[in-house]
Structure formats: structure tokens, C-alpha cells
Amino acid sequence: MINTIDPSKDVDGFHPMNVGKMVSGLPAFLPATPYGIMLMLEHYNIETKGKHAVVIGRSHIVGTPVSILLSRNSNPGNCTVTLCHSHTKNLREICLQADIVVAAVGRPHFVTGDMVKEGAVVVDVGIHRIPDETKKSGFRLVGDVNYAEVAPKASFITPVPGGVGPMTIAALLKNTYQAAIGQKGNQN
Ligand SMILES: NC(=O)c1ccc[n+]([C@@H]2O[C@H](COP(=O)([O-])OP(=O)(O)OC[C@H]3O[C@@H](n4cnc5c(N)ncnc54)[C@H](OP(=O)(O)O)[C@@H]3O)[C@@H](O)[C@H]2O)c1
């Protein structure tokens, strides 16, 4: 199905043409969540050069592309990246070596305080509804990171909600705008 999308309108950046361009470092529509994370790191002047980034999760929409973008020769970028998944051994030890942790695991509160070193930058991609009787809705949103445990140790941490989610929307709108401009250009 993705192959049927016109790559010039592929604002999610999932078409193999755009994925290939991204891997090659060529201009491309970048997947919205990883793109949003890179925009956020840039906006807050987070130093990434030479840092060890540990990405937990290797999905095609988040983990794998963010690991590629963080390792590219760019700013933000130039990280040494370790990409972890469900078969990774000693995940806690690996995470403790991370200057930057990107959690895209899909499990609520997966990253705990004992997995993160002092001063680390923590990007929480996960989003989950968990039951909460104190809320009118009966639930609240949490991420893949145990915020209460990790925030006191982190130098920078994204909240859930209000962190990566809105950045994903902003990046998608940016891609859509750029696609529209490109389309206009083609018509002219
Ligand atoms: N905020 C946003 O805008 C946004 C956007 C997209 C996704 N999300 C959220 O981000 C989370 C991840 O999404 P996704 O689509 O990337 O999820 P996904 O496709 O389910 O991928 C999860 C990844 O985590 C790995 N994993 C699972 N259990 C693990 C474990 N115990 N140890 C280490 N790695 C483990 C999996 O490994 P294997 O490959 O070995 O199975 C897989 O690579 C979800 O909560 C999703 O709702 C948020």
C-alpha cells in the first residue's frame, strides 16, 4: 500500500524512496516522530555530537529512523548509536551508558530510574492510557519512561503528554507544507 503513495506527497516519510533518501543523507520527507524529535533537540540546543545515544525499540516508524538520524553527520546528529530491541541483553547496563535515551518500546513506565545515569537526556516516545479513578475520564496518559523516577536524574526529559506527541504533529504539518510547496512548484 505504501508503494502506491506518490513519494512527493509521502508526508509520513514511509515510502521506500524517502526511506532510501533518508539513509543516504539526501533531502527527503522524514518520518514525523523522529523528525519531531530532531527538531526538538535542535530547538533546545541539546549537544548530540559525540554523545552515546541508546534507542530502545527498532520500529520502522520510530526507533530505526531516529537511530539513523542521530547517527548522521549533521547537527543534531553525530551520535554513537546503540539500537536496542526485545532480544537485547543487558539493556539496563547499556542504558546506564547513555548520554541520550530515546524510549520507543510501547510499554508503560518501562524505563525506570535505575536505568538512567545522572544528567542524561531522555526522550519519551511512548503513549499509553492507564486507568486512573481520580480522573473524570477514568484514565491518564503515561509514557514509556517512569517520569517520577527518571526526571530527577535527567538534564532534559520530555513529558507525556506534551512532549514528543505535539512535535510529531508539528513535523507532520511541516512535511505537509513542504509537500504543498513542492506540488505548487511542479504545477508551475
Ligand atoms: N508520541 C508519538 O507521536 C508517537 C508516535 C509513534 C509511536 N508512539 C508510541 O511509541 C511507542 C512505540 O511505538 P512503535 O510503533 O515504535 O512500537 P512497536 O512497533 O511496537 O515497536 C516496539 C519496539 O520495542 C521493542 N521492545 C519491546 N519490548 C522490549 C523489551 N522488553 N526490551 C527492549 N525492546 C523491546 C520491540 O522489539 P522487537 O523489534 O524485537 O519486537 C520493538 O522494536 C508506543 O507506545 C506508541 O504508542 C508515539
PDB file of C-alpha atoms and ligand atoms in Angstrom:
ATOM      1  CA  MET A   1       0.000   0.000   0.000  1.00  0.00           C
ATOM      2  CA  ILE A   2       2.818   2.392   0.901  1.00  0.00           C
ATOM      3  CA  ASN A   3       4.336   1.781  -2.541  1.00  0.00           C
ATOM      4  CA  THR A   4       1.196   3.233  -4.131  1.00  0.00           C
ATOM      5  CA  ILE A   5       1.769   6.628  -2.448  1.00  0.00           C
ATOM      6  CA  ASP A   6       3.363   9.334  -4.576  1.00  0.00           C
ATOM      7  CA  PRO A   7       6.770   9.891  -2.858  1.00  0.00           C
ATOM      8  CA  SER A   8       6.366  13.661  -3.380  1.00  0.00           C
ATOM      9  CA  LYS A   9       3.200  13.526  -1.214  1.00  0.00           C
ATOM     10  CA  ASP A  10       4.535  10.975   1.275  1.00  0.00           C
ATOM     11  CA  VAL A  11       4.404  13.300   4.300  1.00  0.00           C
ATOM     12  CA  ASP A  12       4.815  10.371   6.714  1.00  0.00           C
ATOM     13  CA  GLY A  13       8.139   9.515   5.076  1.00  0.00           C
ATOM     14  CA  PHE A  14       7.319   5.805   4.916  1.00  0.00           C
ATOM     15  CA  HIS A  15       7.752   5.240   1.154  1.00  0.00           C
ATOM     16  CA  PRO A  16      10.925   3.213   0.354  1.00  0.00           C
ATOM     17  CA  MET A  17      12.058   6.115  -1.878  1.00  0.00           C
ATOM     18  CA  ASN A  18      12.016   8.512   1.087  1.00  0.00           C
ATOM     19  CA  VAL A  19      13.473   5.915   3.476  1.00  0.00           C
ATOM     20  CA  GLY A  20      16.312   5.304   0.994  1.00  0.00           C
ATOM     21  CA  LYS A  21      16.946   9.034   0.615  1.00  0.00           C
ATOM     22  CA  MET A  22      16.972   9.466   4.396  1.00  0.00           C
ATOM     23  CA  VAL A  23      19.508   6.634   4.803  1.00  0.00           C
ATOM     24  CA  SER A  24      21.630   8.194   2.029  1.00  0.00           C
ATOM     25  CA  GLY A  25      21.509  11.608   3.701  1.00  0.00           C
ATOM     26  CA  LEU A  26      19.608  13.141   0.780  1.00  0.00           C
ATOM     27  CA  PRO A  27      16.707  15.592   1.204  1.00  0.00           C
ATOM     28  CA  ALA A  28      13.600  13.545   1.968  1.00  0.00           C
ATOM     29  CA  PHE A  29      10.366  13.575   3.892  1.00  0.00           C
ATOM     30  CA  LEU A  30      11.439  12.308   7.310  1.00  0.00           C
ATOM     31  CA  PRO A  31       9.027  10.223   9.399  1.00  0.00           C
ATOM     32  CA  ALA A  32       7.125  12.653  11.596  1.00  0.00           C
ATOM     33  CA  THR A  33       8.010  11.355  15.071  1.00  0.00           C
ATOM     34  CA  PRO A  34      11.790  11.058  14.504  1.00  0.00           C
ATOM     35  CA  TYR A  35      11.751  14.386  12.633  1.00  0.00           C
ATOM     36  CA  GLY A  36       9.883  15.999  15.543  1.00  0.00           C
ATOM     37  CA  ILE A  37      12.468  14.627  17.989  1.00  0.00           C
ATOM     38  CA  MET A  38      15.328  16.064  15.893  1.00  0.00           C
ATOM     39  CA  LEU A  39      13.566  19.458  15.696  1.00  0.00           C
ATOM     40  CA  MET A  40      13.138  19.436  19.463  1.00  0.00           C
ATOM     41  CA  LEU A  41      16.812  18.568  20.106  1.00  0.00           C
ATOM     42  CA  GLU A  42      17.775  21.391  17.726  1.00  0.00           C
ATOM     43  CA  HIS A  43      15.387  23.888  19.325  1.00  0.00           C
ATOM     44  CA  TYR A  44      16.717  23.263  22.847  1.00  0.00           C
ATOM     45  CA  ASN A  45      20.362  23.246  21.669  1.00  0.00           C
ATOM     46  CA  ILE A  46      20.922  19.764  23.042  1.00  0.00           C
ATOM     47  CA  GLU A  47      24.530  18.763  22.347  1.00  0.00           C
ATOM     48  CA  THR A  48      24.445  15.470  20.434  1.00  0.00           C
ATOM     49  CA  LYS A  49      27.890  15.405  18.783  1.00  0.00           C
ATOM     50  CA  GLY A  50      29.984  12.531  20.143  1.00  0.00           C
ATOM     51  CA  LYS A  51      27.260  11.503  22.586  1.00  0.00           C
ATOM     52  CA  HIS A  52      26.170   7.921  23.137  1.00  0.00           C
ATOM     53  CA  ALA A  53      22.505   7.632  22.212  1.00  0.00           C
ATOM     54  CA  VAL A  54      20.625   4.497  23.205  1.00  0.00           C
ATOM     55  CA  VAL A  55      17.394   3.976  21.276  1.00  0.00           C
ATOM     56  CA  ILE A  56      15.041   1.368  22.746  1.00  0.00           C
ATOM     57  CA  GLY A  57      12.798  -0.015  20.012  1.00  0.00           C
ATOM     58  CA  ARG A  58      13.516  -0.605  16.332  1.00  0.00           C
ATOM     59  CA  SER A  59      10.178   0.003  14.638  1.00  0.00           C
ATOM     60  CA  HIS A  60      10.144   1.408  11.109  1.00  0.00           C
ATOM     61  CA  ILE A  61       8.215   4.474  12.239  1.00  0.00           C
ATOM     62  CA  VAL A  62      10.252   5.485  15.298  1.00  0.00           C
ATOM     63  CA  GLY A  63      13.250   3.519  16.569  1.00  0.00           C
ATOM     64  CA  THR A  64      15.068   2.680  13.343  1.00  0.00           C
ATOM     65  CA  PRO A  65      14.705   6.102  11.663  1.00  0.00           C
ATOM     66  CA  VAL A  66      15.601   8.037  14.835  1.00  0.00           C
ATOM     67  CA  SER A  67      18.727   5.882  15.208  1.00  0.00           C
ATOM     68  CA  ILE A  68      19.694   6.736  11.611  1.00  0.00           C
ATOM     69  CA  LEU A  69      19.055  10.471  12.082  1.00  0.00           C
ATOM     70  CA  LEU A  70      21.017  10.616  15.356  1.00  0.00           C
ATOM     71  CA  SER A  71      23.990   8.880  13.747  1.00  0.00           C
ATOM     72  CA  ARG A  72      24.094  11.090  10.627  1.00  0.00           C
ATOM     73  CA  ASN A  73      26.883  13.589  10.086  1.00  0.00           C
ATOM     74  CA  SER A  74      24.671  16.574  10.928  1.00  0.00           C
ATOM     75  CA  ASN A  75      23.554  18.780  13.772  1.00  0.00           C
ATOM     76  CA  PRO A  76      21.695  17.378  15.645  1.00  0.00           C
ATOM     77  CA  GLY A  77      23.437  14.086  14.928  1.00  0.00           C
ATOM     78  CA  ASN A  78      26.954  12.670  15.107  1.00  0.00           C
ATOM     79  CA  CYS A  79      25.918  10.412  17.962  1.00  0.00           C
ATOM     80  CA  THR A  80      27.273   6.951  18.552  1.00  0.00           C
ATOM     81  CA  VAL A  81      24.040   4.999  18.499  1.00  0.00           C
ATOM     82  CA  THR A  82      23.080   1.717  20.125  1.00  0.00           C
ATOM     83  CA  LEU A  83      19.761   0.381  18.834  1.00  0.00           C
ATOM     84  CA  CYS A  84      18.069  -1.968  21.315  1.00  0.00           C
ATOM     85  CA  HIS A  85      15.121  -4.317  20.900  1.00  0.00           C
ATOM     86  CA  SER A  86      13.433  -7.233  22.622  1.00  0.00           C
ATOM     87  CA  HIS A  87      16.434  -9.526  22.072  1.00  0.00           C
ATOM     88  CA  THR A  88      18.952  -7.067  23.552  1.00  0.00           C
ATOM     89  CA  LYS A  89      20.844  -8.465  26.507  1.00  0.00           C
ATOM     90  CA  ASN A  90      21.886  -6.322  29.491  1.00  0.00           C
ATOM     91  CA  LEU A  91      19.564  -3.485  28.489  1.00  0.00           C
ATOM     92  CA  ARG A  92      19.902  -1.784  31.877  1.00  0.00           C
ATOM     93  CA  GLU A  93      23.720  -1.727  31.638  1.00  0.00           C
ATOM     94  CA  ILE A  94      23.544  -0.358  28.087  1.00  0.00           C
ATOM     95  CA  CYS A  95      21.064   2.352  29.091  1.00  0.00           C
ATOM     96  CA  LEU A  96      23.270   3.367  32.018  1.00  0.00           C
ATOM     97  CA  GLN A  97      25.999   4.230  29.478  1.00  0.00           C
ATOM     98  CA  ALA A  98      23.679   6.508  27.513  1.00  0.00           C
ATOM     99  CA  ASP A  99      24.032  10.278  27.321  1.00  0.00           C
ATOM    100  CA  ILE A 100      20.756  10.301  25.403  1.00  0.00           C
ATOM    101  CA  VAL A 101      17.969   7.728  25.841  1.00  0.00           C
ATOM    102  CA  VAL A 102      15.141   7.502  23.331  1.00  0.00           C
ATOM    103  CA  ALA A 103      12.382   5.217  24.613  1.00  0.00           C
ATOM    104  CA  ALA A 104      10.110   3.827  21.892  1.00  0.00           C
ATOM    105  CA  VAL A 105       9.234   0.486  23.439  1.00  0.00           C
ATOM    106  CA  GLY A 106       5.458   0.605  23.662  1.00  0.00           C
ATOM    107  CA  ARG A 107       5.411  -0.434  27.343  1.00  0.00           C
ATOM    108  CA  PRO A 108       4.211   1.928  30.073  1.00  0.00           C
ATOM    109  CA  HIS A 109       6.878   3.056  32.597  1.00  0.00           C
ATOM    110  CA  PHE A 110       9.427   0.672  31.047  1.00  0.00           C
ATOM    111  CA  VAL A 111      12.449   2.928  31.642  1.00  0.00           C
ATOM    112  CA  THR A 112      12.984   3.209  35.379  1.00  0.00           C
ATOM    113  CA  GLY A 113      15.241   5.424  37.473  1.00  0.00           C
ATOM    114  CA  ASP A 114      17.914   2.728  37.868  1.00  0.00           C
ATOM    115  CA  MET A 115      18.359   2.535  34.066  1.00  0.00           C
ATOM    116  CA  VAL A 116      19.381   6.169  33.533  1.00  0.00           C
ATOM    117  CA  LYS A 117      22.597   7.915  34.515  1.00  0.00           C
ATOM    118  CA  GLU A 118      22.738  11.374  36.117  1.00  0.00           C
ATOM    119  CA  GLY A 119      22.433  14.168  33.578  1.00  0.00           C
ATOM    120  CA  ALA A 120      21.133  12.049  30.707  1.00  0.00           C
ATOM    121  CA  VAL A 121      18.784  13.486  28.092  1.00  0.00           C
ATOM    122  CA  VAL A 122      15.617  11.373  27.986  1.00  0.00           C
ATOM    123  CA  VAL A 123      13.171  11.406  25.100  1.00  0.00           C
ATOM    124  CA  ASP A 124       9.944   9.538  25.851  1.00  0.00           C
ATOM    125  CA  VAL A 125       8.097   8.493  22.707  1.00  0.00           C
ATOM    126  CA  GLY A 126       5.612   6.106  24.312  1.00  0.00           C
ATOM    127  CA  ILE A 127       1.995   6.975  24.924  1.00  0.00           C
ATOM    128  CA  HIS A 128      -0.379   4.816  26.949  1.00  0.00           C
ATOM    129  CA  ARG A 129      -3.734   5.177  28.651  1.00  0.00           C
ATOM    130  CA  ILE A 130      -3.702   3.707  32.129  1.00  0.00           C
ATOM    131  CA  PRO A 131      -6.701   3.526  34.468  1.00  0.00           C
ATOM    132  CA  ASP A 132      -6.928   6.423  36.956  1.00  0.00           C
ATOM    133  CA  GLU A 133     -10.048   6.742  39.070  1.00  0.00           C
ATOM    134  CA  THR A 134      -9.089  10.267  40.163  1.00  0.00           C
ATOM    135  CA  LYS A 135      -9.632  11.489  36.594  1.00  0.00           C
ATOM    136  CA  LYS A 136     -13.061  12.272  35.196  1.00  0.00           C
ATOM    137  CA  SER A 137     -12.121  10.336  32.065  1.00  0.00           C
ATOM    138  CA  GLY A 138     -11.107   7.317  34.173  1.00  0.00           C
ATOM    139  CA  PHE A 139      -7.630   7.225  32.670  1.00  0.00           C
ATOM    140  CA  ARG A 140      -4.418   9.213  32.332  1.00  0.00           C
ATOM    141  CA  LEU A 141      -1.658   9.257  29.764  1.00  0.00           C
ATOM    142  CA  VAL A 142       1.816   7.978  30.581  1.00  0.00           C
ATOM    143  CA  GLY A 143       4.905   7.264  28.525  1.00  0.00           C
ATOM    144  CA  ASP A 144       7.474   4.502  28.211  1.00  0.00           C
ATOM    145  CA  VAL A 145       9.507   6.282  30.890  1.00  0.00           C
ATOM    146  CA  ASN A 146       8.726   6.321  34.591  1.00  0.00           C
ATOM    147  CA  TYR A 147       8.783  10.113  34.736  1.00  0.00           C
ATOM    148  CA  ALA A 148       8.686  10.403  38.544  1.00  0.00           C
ATOM    149  CA  GLU A 149      11.807   8.236  38.898  1.00  0.00           C
ATOM    150  CA  VAL A 150      13.762   9.435  35.870  1.00  0.00           C
ATOM    151  CA  ALA A 151      13.077  13.205  35.845  1.00  0.00           C
ATOM    152  CA  PRO A 152      15.174  13.974  38.970  1.00  0.00           C
ATOM    153  CA  LYS A 153      18.228  12.366  37.291  1.00  0.00           C
ATOM    154  CA  ALA A 154      17.750  13.732  33.783  1.00  0.00           C
ATOM    155  CA  SER A 155      19.159  17.019  32.492  1.00  0.00           C
ATOM    156  CA  PHE A 156      16.351  17.134  29.940  1.00  0.00           C
ATOM    157  CA  ILE A 157      13.239  14.966  29.705  1.00  0.00           C
ATOM    158  CA  THR A 158      10.139  15.096  27.545  1.00  0.00           C
ATOM    159  CA  PRO A 159       6.807  14.821  29.373  1.00  0.00           C
ATOM    160  CA  VAL A 160       3.856  12.679  28.343  1.00  0.00           C
ATOM    161  CA  PRO A 161       1.563  14.189  27.292  1.00  0.00           C
ATOM    162  CA  GLY A 162       3.022  17.396  25.878  1.00  0.00           C
ATOM    163  CA  GLY A 163       6.397  16.212  24.581  1.00  0.00           C
ATOM    164  CA  VAL A 164       7.036  14.072  21.516  1.00  0.00           C
ATOM    165  CA  GLY A 165       3.327  13.883  20.594  1.00  0.00           C
ATOM    166  CA  PRO A 166       2.877  17.579  19.710  1.00  0.00           C
ATOM    167  CA  MET A 167       6.288  17.547  17.989  1.00  0.00           C
ATOM    168  CA  THR A 168       5.069  14.686  15.784  1.00  0.00           C
ATOM    169  CA  ILE A 169       2.085  16.793  14.749  1.00  0.00           C
ATOM    170  CA  ALA A 170       4.300  19.830  14.118  1.00  0.00           C
ATOM    171  CA  ALA A 171       6.703  17.763  11.985  1.00  0.00           C
ATOM    172  CA  LEU A 172       3.825  16.250  10.025  1.00  0.00           C
ATOM    173  CA  LEU A 173       2.452  19.738   9.322  1.00  0.00           C
ATOM    174  CA  LYS A 174       5.936  20.882   8.262  1.00  0.00           C
ATOM    175  CA  ASN A 175       6.182  17.955   5.838  1.00  0.00           C
ATOM    176  CA  THR A 176       2.682  18.665   4.544  1.00  0.00           C
ATOM    177  CA  TYR A 177       3.511  22.315   3.956  1.00  0.00           C
ATOM    178  CA  GLN A 178       6.720  21.370   2.158  1.00  0.00           C
ATOM    179  CA  ALA A 179       4.818  18.857   0.023  1.00  0.00           C
ATOM    180  CA  ALA A 180       2.300  21.548  -0.886  1.00  0.00           C
ATOM    181  CA  ILE A 181       5.061  23.960  -1.880  1.00  0.00           C
ATOM    182  CA  GLY A 182       6.722  21.241  -3.927  1.00  0.00           C
ATOM    183  CA  GLN A 183       3.428  20.388  -5.585  1.00  0.00           C
ATOM    184  CA  LYS A 184       2.830  24.023  -6.422  1.00  0.00           C
ATOM    185  CA  GLY A 185       6.325  24.193  -7.864  1.00  0.00           C
ATOM    186  CA  ASN A 186       5.637  21.168 -10.045  1.00  0.00           C
ATOM    187  CA  GLN A 187       2.406  22.685 -11.351  1.00  0.00           C
ATOM    188  CA  ASN A 188       4.193  25.884 -12.239  1.00  0.00           C
TER     189      ASN A 188
HETATM  190  N1  LIG B   1       4.280  10.341  20.584  1.00  0.00           N
HETATM  191  C1  LIG B   1       4.071   9.992  19.320  1.00  0.00           C
HETATM  192  O1  LIG B   1       3.795  10.807  18.460  1.00  0.00           O
HETATM  193  C2  LIG B   1       4.203   8.562  18.947  1.00  0.00           C
HETATM  194  C3  LIG B   1       4.384   8.160  17.618  1.00  0.00           C
HETATM  195  C4  LIG B   1       4.568   6.821  17.348  1.00  0.00           C
HETATM  196  C5  LIG B   1       4.528   5.888  18.385  1.00  0.00           C
HETATM  197  N2  LIG B   1       4.302   6.315  19.662  1.00  0.00           N
HETATM  198  C6  LIG B   1       4.326   5.399  20.797  1.00  0.00           C
HETATM  199  O2  LIG B   1       5.677   4.957  20.957  1.00  0.00           O
HETATM  200  C7  LIG B   1       5.700   3.624  21.411  1.00  0.00           C
HETATM  201  C8  LIG B   1       6.498   2.781  20.430  1.00  0.00           C
HETATM  202  O3  LIG B   1       5.831   2.770  19.182  1.00  0.00           O
HETATM  203  P1  LIG B   1       6.311   1.845  17.972  1.00  0.00           P
HETATM  204  O4  LIG B   1       5.293   1.978  16.893  1.00  0.00           O
HETATM  205  O5  LIG B   1       7.746   2.125  17.686  1.00  0.00           O
HETATM  206  O6  LIG B   1       6.155   0.400  18.690  1.00  0.00           O
HETATM  207  P2  LIG B   1       6.394  -1.071  18.124  1.00  0.00           P
HETATM  208  O7  LIG B   1       6.268  -1.133  16.648  1.00  0.00           O
HETATM  209  O8  LIG B   1       5.538  -1.964  18.969  1.00  0.00           O
HETATM  210  O9  LIG B   1       7.928  -1.342  18.484  1.00  0.00           O
HETATM  211  C9  LIG B   1       8.335  -1.535  19.800  1.00  0.00           C
HETATM  212  C10 LIG B   1       9.803  -1.852  19.809  1.00  0.00           C
HETATM  213  O10 LIG B   1      10.192  -2.043  21.159  1.00  0.00           O
HETATM  214  C11 LIG B   1      10.932  -3.248  21.267  1.00  0.00           C
HETATM  215  N3  LIG B   1      10.703  -3.873  22.557  1.00  0.00           N
HETATM  216  C12 LIG B   1       9.546  -4.421  23.035  1.00  0.00           C
HETATM  217  N4  LIG B   1       9.753  -4.941  24.248  1.00  0.00           N
HETATM  218  C13 LIG B   1      11.056  -4.711  24.553  1.00  0.00           C
HETATM  219  C14 LIG B   1      11.875  -5.018  25.659  1.00  0.00           C
HETATM  220  N5  LIG B   1      11.392  -5.695  26.728  1.00  0.00           N
HETATM  221  N6  LIG B   1      13.179  -4.650  25.647  1.00  0.00           N
HETATM  222  C15 LIG B   1      13.672  -3.983  24.585  1.00  0.00           C
HETATM  223  N7  LIG B   1      12.948  -3.660  23.488  1.00  0.00           N
HETATM  224  C16 LIG B   1      11.660  -4.032  23.479  1.00  0.00           C
HETATM  225  C17 LIG B   1      10.442  -4.133  20.140  1.00  0.00           C
HETATM  226  O11 LIG B   1      11.455  -5.073  19.824  1.00  0.00           O
HETATM  227  P3  LIG B   1      11.299  -6.182  18.635  1.00  0.00           P
HETATM  228  O12 LIG B   1      11.548  -5.440  17.354  1.00  0.00           O
HETATM  229  O13 LIG B   1      12.370  -7.171  18.935  1.00  0.00           O
HETATM  230  O14 LIG B   1       9.902  -6.728  18.757  1.00  0.00           O
HETATM  231  C18 LIG B   1      10.172  -3.129  19.041  1.00  0.00           C
HETATM  232  O15 LIG B   1      11.336  -2.902  18.275  1.00  0.00           O
HETATM  233  C19 LIG B   1       4.230   3.227  21.579  1.00  0.00           C
HETATM  234  O16 LIG B   1       3.842   3.491  22.921  1.00  0.00           O
HETATM  235  C20 LIG B   1       3.492   4.157  20.642  1.00  0.00           C
HETATM  236  O17 LIG B   1       2.152   4.376  21.037  1.00  0.00           O
HETATM  237  C21 LIG B   1       4.153   7.622  19.960  1.00  0.00           C
END
